[in-house]
Short mmCIF file of C-alpha atoms and ligand atoms in Angstrom, two decimals:
data_model
loop_
_atom_site.label_atom_id
_atom_site.label_comp_id
_atom_site.label_asym_id
_atom_site.label_seq_id
_atom_site.Cartn_x
_atom_site.Cartn_y
_atom_site.Cartn_z
CA MET A 22 -26.97 3.63 19.68
CA THR A 23 -29.27 2.10 16.97
CA ASP A 24 -32.93 1.88 17.80
CA ASN A 25 -33.82 -1.57 16.62
CA THR A 26 -37.36 -1.69 18.14
CA PRO A 27 -40.00 -3.12 15.81
CA GLN A 28 -41.67 0.30 15.82
CA ASN A 29 -38.70 1.96 14.14
CA PRO A 30 -39.40 2.11 10.35
CA LEU A 31 -35.74 2.82 9.72
CA THR A 32 -34.40 -0.38 11.08
CA SER A 33 -37.31 -2.76 10.03
CA LEU A 34 -36.96 -4.08 6.57
CA THR A 35 -38.30 -6.58 4.03
CA LEU A 36 -36.25 -8.90 1.88
CA LEU A 37 -37.55 -10.59 -1.16
CA GLY A 38 -35.42 -13.53 -2.33
CA LEU A 39 -33.79 -16.19 -0.17
CA GLY A 40 -31.37 -17.82 -2.50
CA ASP A 41 -27.69 -18.11 -1.47
CA MET A 42 -27.06 -14.40 -1.40
CA GLY A 43 -30.44 -13.37 -0.01
CA THR A 44 -30.07 -15.85 2.84
CA ALA A 45 -26.58 -14.56 3.66
CA LEU A 46 -27.83 -10.93 3.69
CA ALA A 47 -30.79 -11.91 5.85
CA ARG A 48 -28.62 -13.58 8.50
CA THR A 49 -26.56 -10.39 9.00
CA TRP A 50 -29.64 -8.25 9.52
CA LEU A 51 -31.05 -10.75 11.97
CA ALA A 52 -27.72 -10.99 13.82
CA ALA A 53 -27.67 -7.23 14.08
CA GLY A 54 -31.14 -7.24 15.70
CA HIS A 55 -33.17 -5.71 12.92
CA ARG A 56 -36.81 -6.68 12.45
CA LEU A 57 -36.67 -8.56 9.15
CA THR A 58 -39.65 -9.70 7.07
CA VAL A 59 -38.84 -12.23 4.33
CA TRP A 60 -40.53 -13.79 1.36
CA ASN A 61 -39.36 -16.35 -1.09
CA ARG A 62 -41.12 -17.92 -4.06
CA THR A 63 -40.27 -21.37 -2.72
CA ALA A 64 -41.52 -20.95 0.80
CA THR A 65 -39.55 -23.76 2.40
CA LYS A 66 -36.33 -21.83 2.07
CA ALA A 67 -37.60 -19.36 4.74
CA GLY A 68 -37.81 -22.05 7.38
CA PRO A 69 -34.31 -21.84 8.88
CA LEU A 70 -34.57 -17.97 8.90
CA ALA A 71 -37.86 -18.09 10.72
CA ALA A 72 -36.10 -20.12 13.40
CA GLU A 73 -33.51 -17.32 13.56
CA GLY A 74 -36.15 -14.71 14.11
CA ALA A 75 -37.23 -13.58 10.69
CA VAL A 76 -40.93 -12.81 10.14
CA VAL A 77 -42.04 -14.97 7.15
CA ALA A 78 -44.67 -13.39 4.91
CA ALA A 79 -47.11 -15.59 2.97
CA SER A 80 -47.00 -13.41 -0.07
CA ALA A 81 -44.78 -10.86 -1.72
CA ALA A 82 -47.54 -8.31 -1.27
CA GLY A 83 -47.60 -9.02 2.46
CA ALA A 84 -43.87 -8.79 2.79
CA VAL A 85 -43.75 -5.43 0.94
CA ALA A 86 -46.60 -4.05 3.13
CA ALA A 87 -44.56 -4.93 6.29
CA SER A 88 -41.75 -2.40 5.86
CA ARG A 89 -40.90 0.89 4.25
CA LEU A 90 -37.47 -0.47 3.16
CA VAL A 91 -37.86 -3.27 0.76
CA VAL A 92 -34.68 -5.05 -0.52
CA LEU A 93 -34.78 -7.32 -3.61
CA CYS A 94 -32.23 -10.05 -4.06
CA LEU A 95 -33.77 -12.23 -6.90
CA LEU A 96 -32.16 -14.16 -9.75
CA ASP A 97 -32.58 -11.57 -12.53
CA ASP A 98 -34.51 -8.54 -13.60
CA ALA A 99 -37.27 -10.54 -15.07
CA SER A 100 -37.89 -12.27 -11.69
CA ILE A 101 -38.69 -8.82 -10.11
CA ASP A 102 -41.60 -8.49 -12.50
CA SER A 103 -42.83 -11.88 -11.66
CA ALA A 104 -42.44 -11.37 -7.86
CA LEU A 105 -43.96 -7.90 -7.67
CA ALA A 106 -46.73 -8.11 -10.30
CA GLY A 107 -49.71 -6.24 -8.90
CA VAL A 108 -48.01 -5.37 -5.63
CA ASP A 109 -48.66 -1.87 -4.17
CA LEU A 110 -45.31 -0.06 -3.90
CA THR A 111 -46.66 3.35 -2.96
CA GLY A 112 -44.39 5.13 -0.41
CA LYS A 113 -41.91 2.26 -0.43
CA ASP A 114 -38.05 2.61 -0.52
CA LEU A 115 -36.95 -0.09 -2.96
CA VAL A 116 -33.30 -1.25 -2.99
CA ASN A 117 -32.61 -3.79 -5.80
CA LEU A 118 -29.60 -5.97 -5.17
CA THR A 119 -30.45 -8.28 -8.14
CA THR A 120 -27.71 -8.24 -10.76
CA GLY A 121 -28.79 -6.46 -13.90
CA THR A 122 -27.60 -4.29 -16.74
CA PRO A 123 -27.28 -0.46 -16.61
CA ALA A 124 -30.39 -0.17 -18.86
CA GLU A 125 -32.35 -2.46 -16.62
CA GLY A 126 -31.34 -0.38 -13.54
CA ARG A 127 -32.62 2.75 -15.28
CA ALA A 128 -35.85 1.15 -16.50
CA ARG A 129 -36.46 -0.30 -12.98
CA ALA A 130 -36.00 3.14 -11.42
CA ALA A 131 -38.67 4.57 -13.81
CA TRP A 132 -40.90 1.61 -13.04
CA ALA A 133 -40.59 2.18 -9.34
CA GLU A 134 -41.24 5.93 -9.65
CA GLU A 135 -44.38 5.23 -11.71
CA ARG A 136 -45.54 3.12 -8.74
CA GLY A 137 -44.83 5.79 -6.17
CA ALA A 138 -41.62 4.32 -4.79
CA ARG A 139 -38.10 5.68 -4.28
CA PHE A 140 -35.40 3.42 -5.87
CA VAL A 141 -31.76 2.53 -5.47
CA ASP A 142 -30.02 -0.04 -7.58
CA GLY A 143 -27.22 -2.11 -6.18
CA GLY A 144 -24.38 -4.28 -7.48
CA ILE A 145 -22.96 -6.74 -4.89
CA MET A 146 -19.19 -7.15 -5.15
CA ALA A 147 -19.01 -10.08 -2.88
CA THR A 148 -19.88 -13.80 -2.73
CA PRO A 149 -22.28 -15.03 -0.05
CA THR A 150 -19.42 -16.13 2.20
CA MET A 151 -18.06 -12.53 2.18
CA ILE A 152 -21.33 -11.08 3.48
CA GLY A 153 -21.14 -9.96 7.03
CA VAL A 154 -17.30 -10.36 6.98
CA PRO A 155 -15.85 -6.80 6.80
CA GLU A 156 -12.25 -8.02 6.38
CA SER A 157 -13.29 -9.94 3.24
CA GLY A 158 -13.19 -6.71 1.19
CA GLY A 159 -16.72 -7.21 -0.15
CA TYR A 160 -18.94 -4.24 -0.71
CA VAL A 161 -22.00 -3.05 -2.64
CA PHE A 162 -22.25 -0.37 -5.37
CA TYR A 163 -25.33 1.76 -5.02
CA SER A 164 -26.83 4.36 -7.41
CA GLY A 165 -30.13 6.18 -7.75
CA SER A 166 -31.85 8.17 -5.08
CA ARG A 167 -29.17 9.68 -2.81
CA ALA A 168 -31.88 10.61 -0.30
CA LEU A 169 -33.01 6.93 -0.07
CA PHE A 170 -29.40 5.79 0.29
CA ASP A 171 -28.71 8.32 3.12
CA THR A 172 -31.91 7.42 4.90
CA HIS A 173 -31.18 3.68 5.04
CA ARG A 174 -27.36 3.67 4.82
CA GLU A 175 -26.86 2.25 8.30
CA VAL A 176 -29.11 -0.67 7.66
CA LEU A 177 -27.85 -1.29 4.11
CA GLU A 178 -24.26 -1.41 5.35
CA VAL A 179 -24.86 -4.20 7.81
CA PRO A 180 -24.14 -7.00 5.35
CA ALA A 181 -21.35 -5.19 3.47
CA GLY A 182 -20.02 -1.58 3.02
CA GLY A 183 -21.77 0.62 0.49
CA ARG A 184 -20.22 2.74 -2.32
CA PHE A 185 -22.61 5.26 -3.77
CA VAL A 186 -21.59 5.95 -7.32
CA GLY A 187 -24.16 8.57 -8.42
CA GLU A 188 -27.77 9.36 -8.98
CA ASP A 189 -27.88 7.69 -12.37
CA PRO A 190 -29.67 4.46 -11.39
CA GLY A 191 -27.71 2.64 -14.13
CA HIS A 192 -24.31 3.30 -12.61
CA ALA A 193 -24.34 0.65 -9.91
CA ALA A 194 -24.81 -1.99 -12.55
CA LEU A 195 -22.28 -0.29 -14.77
CA HIS A 196 -19.57 -0.44 -12.11
CA ASP A 197 -20.64 -4.02 -11.20
CA VAL A 198 -20.42 -5.31 -14.70
CA ALA A 199 -17.19 -3.46 -15.51
CA LEU A 200 -15.48 -5.13 -12.54
CA LEU A 201 -17.00 -8.54 -13.25
CA SER A 202 -15.99 -8.29 -16.94
CA ALA A 203 -12.33 -7.56 -15.91
CA MET A 204 -12.48 -10.50 -13.51
CA TYR A 205 -13.53 -12.84 -16.31
CA GLY A 206 -10.68 -11.53 -18.45
CA MET A 207 -8.31 -12.54 -15.67
CA PHE A 208 -10.04 -15.94 -15.20
CA ALA A 209 -9.52 -16.50 -18.98
CA GLY A 210 -5.87 -15.70 -18.88
CA VAL A 211 -5.26 -17.82 -15.81
CA SER A 212 -7.28 -20.67 -17.31
CA HIS A 213 -5.21 -20.52 -20.47
CA ALA A 214 -1.94 -20.55 -18.42
CA TYR A 215 -2.97 -23.68 -16.54
CA ALA A 216 -3.97 -25.43 -19.74
CA LEU A 217 -0.53 -24.77 -21.23
CA ILE A 218 1.22 -26.63 -18.42
CA GLU A 219 -1.11 -29.63 -18.42
CA GLY A 220 0.78 -32.83 -19.22
CA GLU A 221 4.08 -31.18 -18.52
CA ASP A 222 6.21 -31.74 -15.39
CA VAL A 223 5.05 -28.42 -13.93
CA SER A 224 2.53 -28.47 -11.13
CA PRO A 225 -0.36 -25.99 -11.08
CA LYS A 226 0.51 -25.53 -7.35
CA ASP A 227 4.02 -24.32 -8.35
CA LEU A 228 2.63 -22.06 -11.04
CA ALA A 229 -0.07 -20.49 -8.83
CA PRO A 230 2.27 -18.22 -6.79
CA LEU A 231 4.07 -17.21 -9.96
CA LEU A 232 0.84 -16.28 -11.57
CA SER A 233 -0.33 -14.24 -8.59
CA GLU A 234 3.03 -12.42 -8.36
CA TRP A 235 3.08 -11.58 -12.11
CA LEU A 236 -0.54 -10.46 -12.31
CA GLY A 237 0.10 -8.27 -9.29
CA ALA A 238 3.14 -6.73 -10.97
CA MET A 239 1.12 -6.22 -14.21
CA GLY A 240 -1.71 -4.55 -12.26
CA PHE A 241 0.00 -1.25 -13.19
CA PHE A 242 -1.78 -1.51 -16.48
CA ILE A 243 -5.03 -0.50 -14.79
CA GLY A 244 -3.88 2.93 -13.78
CA ASN A 245 -1.64 3.41 -16.78
CA ALA A 246 -4.55 2.76 -19.18
CA ALA A 247 -6.80 5.13 -17.24
CA GLU A 248 -4.24 7.90 -17.47
CA ARG A 249 -3.84 7.34 -21.29
CA LEU A 250 -7.56 7.12 -21.98
CA SER A 251 -8.03 10.40 -20.07
CA SER A 252 -5.28 12.19 -21.91
CA ARG A 253 -5.72 10.31 -25.21
CA ASP A 254 -1.87 10.09 -25.17
CA PHE A 255 -0.86 6.58 -26.05
CA THR A 256 2.72 7.18 -27.00
CA THR A 257 4.55 9.14 -24.33
CA GLY A 258 6.70 7.11 -21.99
CA VAL A 259 5.80 3.71 -23.54
CA VAL A 260 7.79 0.85 -22.10
CA SER A 261 6.32 -2.17 -24.14
CA ASN A 262 5.35 -0.88 -27.56
CA LEU A 263 2.52 -2.37 -29.62
CA ALA A 264 4.66 -3.53 -32.56
CA MET A 265 6.87 -5.62 -30.25
CA GLN A 266 3.78 -7.02 -28.46
CA VAL A 267 2.08 -8.05 -31.72
CA THR A 268 5.22 -9.92 -32.78
CA GLY A 269 5.46 -11.42 -29.28
CA SER A 270 1.88 -12.54 -29.41
CA GLY A 271 2.80 -14.88 -32.28
CA THR A 272 4.98 -16.78 -29.84
CA LEU A 273 2.01 -17.12 -27.54
CA LEU A 274 -0.08 -18.51 -30.29
CA ARG A 275 2.53 -20.92 -31.52
CA THR A 276 3.07 -22.10 -27.98
CA ALA A 277 -0.63 -22.84 -27.54
CA GLU A 278 -0.51 -24.74 -30.83
CA GLN A 279 2.50 -26.75 -29.81
CA GLN A 280 1.02 -27.58 -26.41
CA GLY A 281 -2.28 -28.64 -28.05
CA VAL A 282 -4.19 -25.87 -26.30
CA SER A 283 -7.00 -23.91 -27.83
CA ALA A 284 -6.07 -20.14 -27.94
CA GLU A 285 -9.77 -19.23 -27.82
CA LEU A 286 -9.43 -17.48 -24.53
CA ILE A 287 -6.50 -15.23 -25.37
CA SER A 288 -6.77 -14.76 -29.21
CA PRO A 289 -9.51 -12.07 -29.09
CA TYR A 290 -7.24 -9.68 -27.13
CA LEU A 291 -4.16 -10.53 -29.22
CA GLU A 292 -6.25 -9.96 -32.43
CA LEU A 293 -7.38 -6.55 -31.09
CA MET A 294 -3.78 -5.50 -30.68
CA ARG A 295 -2.94 -6.69 -34.20
CA ARG A 296 -5.87 -4.77 -35.62
CA ARG A 297 -4.76 -1.59 -33.95
CA LEU A 298 -1.23 -2.04 -35.32
CA THR A 299 -2.15 -2.96 -38.88
CA ALA A 300 -4.56 -0.04 -39.18
CA ASP A 301 -1.58 2.28 -39.28
CA PRO A 302 1.78 0.64 -38.30
CA ALA A 303 3.67 3.95 -38.42
CA ALA A 304 1.16 5.79 -36.10
CA HIS A 305 0.49 2.91 -33.70
CA GLY A 306 3.55 0.75 -33.61
CA GLY A 307 5.17 2.81 -30.81
CA GLU A 308 1.95 3.05 -28.78
CA ASP A 309 1.05 1.47 -25.46
CA THR A 310 -1.51 -1.43 -25.81
CA ALA A 311 -4.03 0.86 -24.14
CA GLY A 312 -4.56 2.40 -27.60
CA ALA A 313 -6.32 -0.79 -28.62
CA ILE A 314 -9.16 -0.03 -26.19
CA THR A 315 -10.36 2.70 -28.55
CA LEU A 316 -11.32 0.01 -31.14
CA LEU A 317 -13.89 -1.61 -28.75
CA LYS A 318 -16.58 1.04 -28.71
CA ARG A 319 -19.21 0.39 -31.46
N1 FVH B 9 -24.16 -15.84 -5.27
C1 FVH B 9 -23.15 -15.04 -5.77
O1 FVH B 9 -21.97 -15.46 -5.68
C2 FVH B 9 -23.44 -13.81 -6.42
C3 FVH B 9 -22.59 -12.64 -5.86
C4 FVH B 9 -22.90 -11.28 -6.54
C5 FVH B 9 -24.35 -11.00 -6.59
N2 FVH B 9 -25.06 -12.08 -7.18
C6 FVH B 9 -26.48 -11.82 -7.52
O2 FVH B 9 -27.39 -11.90 -6.40
C7 FVH B 9 -28.65 -12.24 -6.89
C8 FVH B 9 -29.11 -13.41 -6.15
O3 FVH B 9 -28.15 -14.48 -6.26
P1 FVH B 9 -28.31 -15.81 -5.35
O4 FVH B 9 -26.89 -16.29 -5.19
O5 FVH B 9 -29.06 -15.59 -4.21
O6 FVH B 9 -29.06 -16.72 -6.48
P2 FVH B 9 -29.92 -18.08 -6.17
O7 FVH B 9 -29.33 -18.79 -5.10
O8 FVH B 9 -30.00 -18.73 -7.55
O9 FVH B 9 -31.31 -17.49 -5.78
C9 FVH B 9 -32.19 -16.83 -6.75
C10 FVH B 9 -33.41 -16.28 -6.02
O10 FVH B 9 -34.30 -15.70 -6.94
C11 FVH B 9 -35.56 -16.26 -6.81
N3 FVH B 9 -36.33 -16.29 -8.09
C12 FVH B 9 -35.86 -16.77 -9.24
N4 FVH B 9 -36.75 -16.58 -10.18
C13 FVH B 9 -37.81 -16.03 -9.59
C14 FVH B 9 -39.12 -15.62 -10.04
N5 FVH B 9 -39.45 -15.77 -11.30
N6 FVH B 9 -39.99 -15.11 -9.19
C15 FVH B 9 -39.64 -14.93 -7.88
N7 FVH B 9 -38.40 -15.35 -7.34
C16 FVH B 9 -37.56 -15.81 -8.23
C17 FVH B 9 -35.34 -17.66 -6.28
O11 FVH B 9 -36.51 -18.16 -5.67
P3 FVH B 9 -36.69 -19.85 -5.55
O12 FVH B 9 -36.10 -20.41 -6.75
O13 FVH B 9 -35.99 -20.17 -4.28
O14 FVH B 9 -38.14 -19.95 -5.51
C18 FVH B 9 -34.21 -17.36 -5.27
O15 FVH B 9 -34.75 -16.78 -4.08
C19 FVH B 9 -28.47 -12.55 -8.38
O16 FVH B 9 -28.95 -11.51 -9.20
C20 FVH B 9 -26.98 -12.79 -8.55
O17 FVH B 9 -26.53 -12.44 -9.91
C21 FVH B 9 -24.91 -13.30 -6.45
#
């Protein structure tokens, strides 16, 4: 059974940042009986949490001093500097759930180490409504100090499950941004599809289940591309070759034109396929589209 007494440094924690996400996180720790100290730049946002049992600190320094485990959930990396300027972090276990880049995660780890703190970076794969709802599928990527993660895992997993992705403190952000980038690619394709049917006698509500079904079926691309990138074999067992797809993409562009829809959301990917093909049609025409990924790295 978890010892949630105020004296237990492993179940007491501090949270800096009470925006939508910070507030959702805070509520789960309070509901689980943890002693939670909170601070927010705009103090009024702490009011409802105080009523739910949170200890409200008057300053970021006071909040940090209250607990060994300090969780940050601020807008961006720059807001961490502004919130923690001059604050003593010696002996603290810092967990940063603020979205950032891999480079910011690594720099923040070095910054924390210089100040005598252990550090773990996190990337939240959930919206605030998914926090504290295990069946929502939300979780958090963590990377950095494995020892810190293991020490506080039980507390950290109260809002959402944790997936530790390595000691490189940049890797939580790398995984986070990779998944978010793929998500925006999907949003772009779906947005284009809905734009195509606008003004036609086709309801978005009728197209929606068809889109879900088709994107689900095309999800095989994820694993297939991973296999091909690992083996660098883009030609064996190809079912939809690049030359055919480049020709077919002309149909997509002409349809967009005829429907009066900008192709700006889909044309970058179609152009990438065309570039791969035209670089060497004989070599690449029979390839899987995964071969085009190799053009992206600068
Ligand atoms: N909400 C979401 O759907 C996503 C889900 C995935 C993860 N993100 C990231 O979580 C971080 C916090 O997001 P949020 O939803 O809580 O964001 P806001 O509601 O806008 O709250 C921002 C908090 O940051 C404080 N803040 C901003 N600038 C500063 C600063 N210079 N110094 C100190 N604190 C600062 C802000 O304070 P205030 O405006 O209330 O005074 C809020 O507490 C974020 O990285 C997402 O990318 C959320």
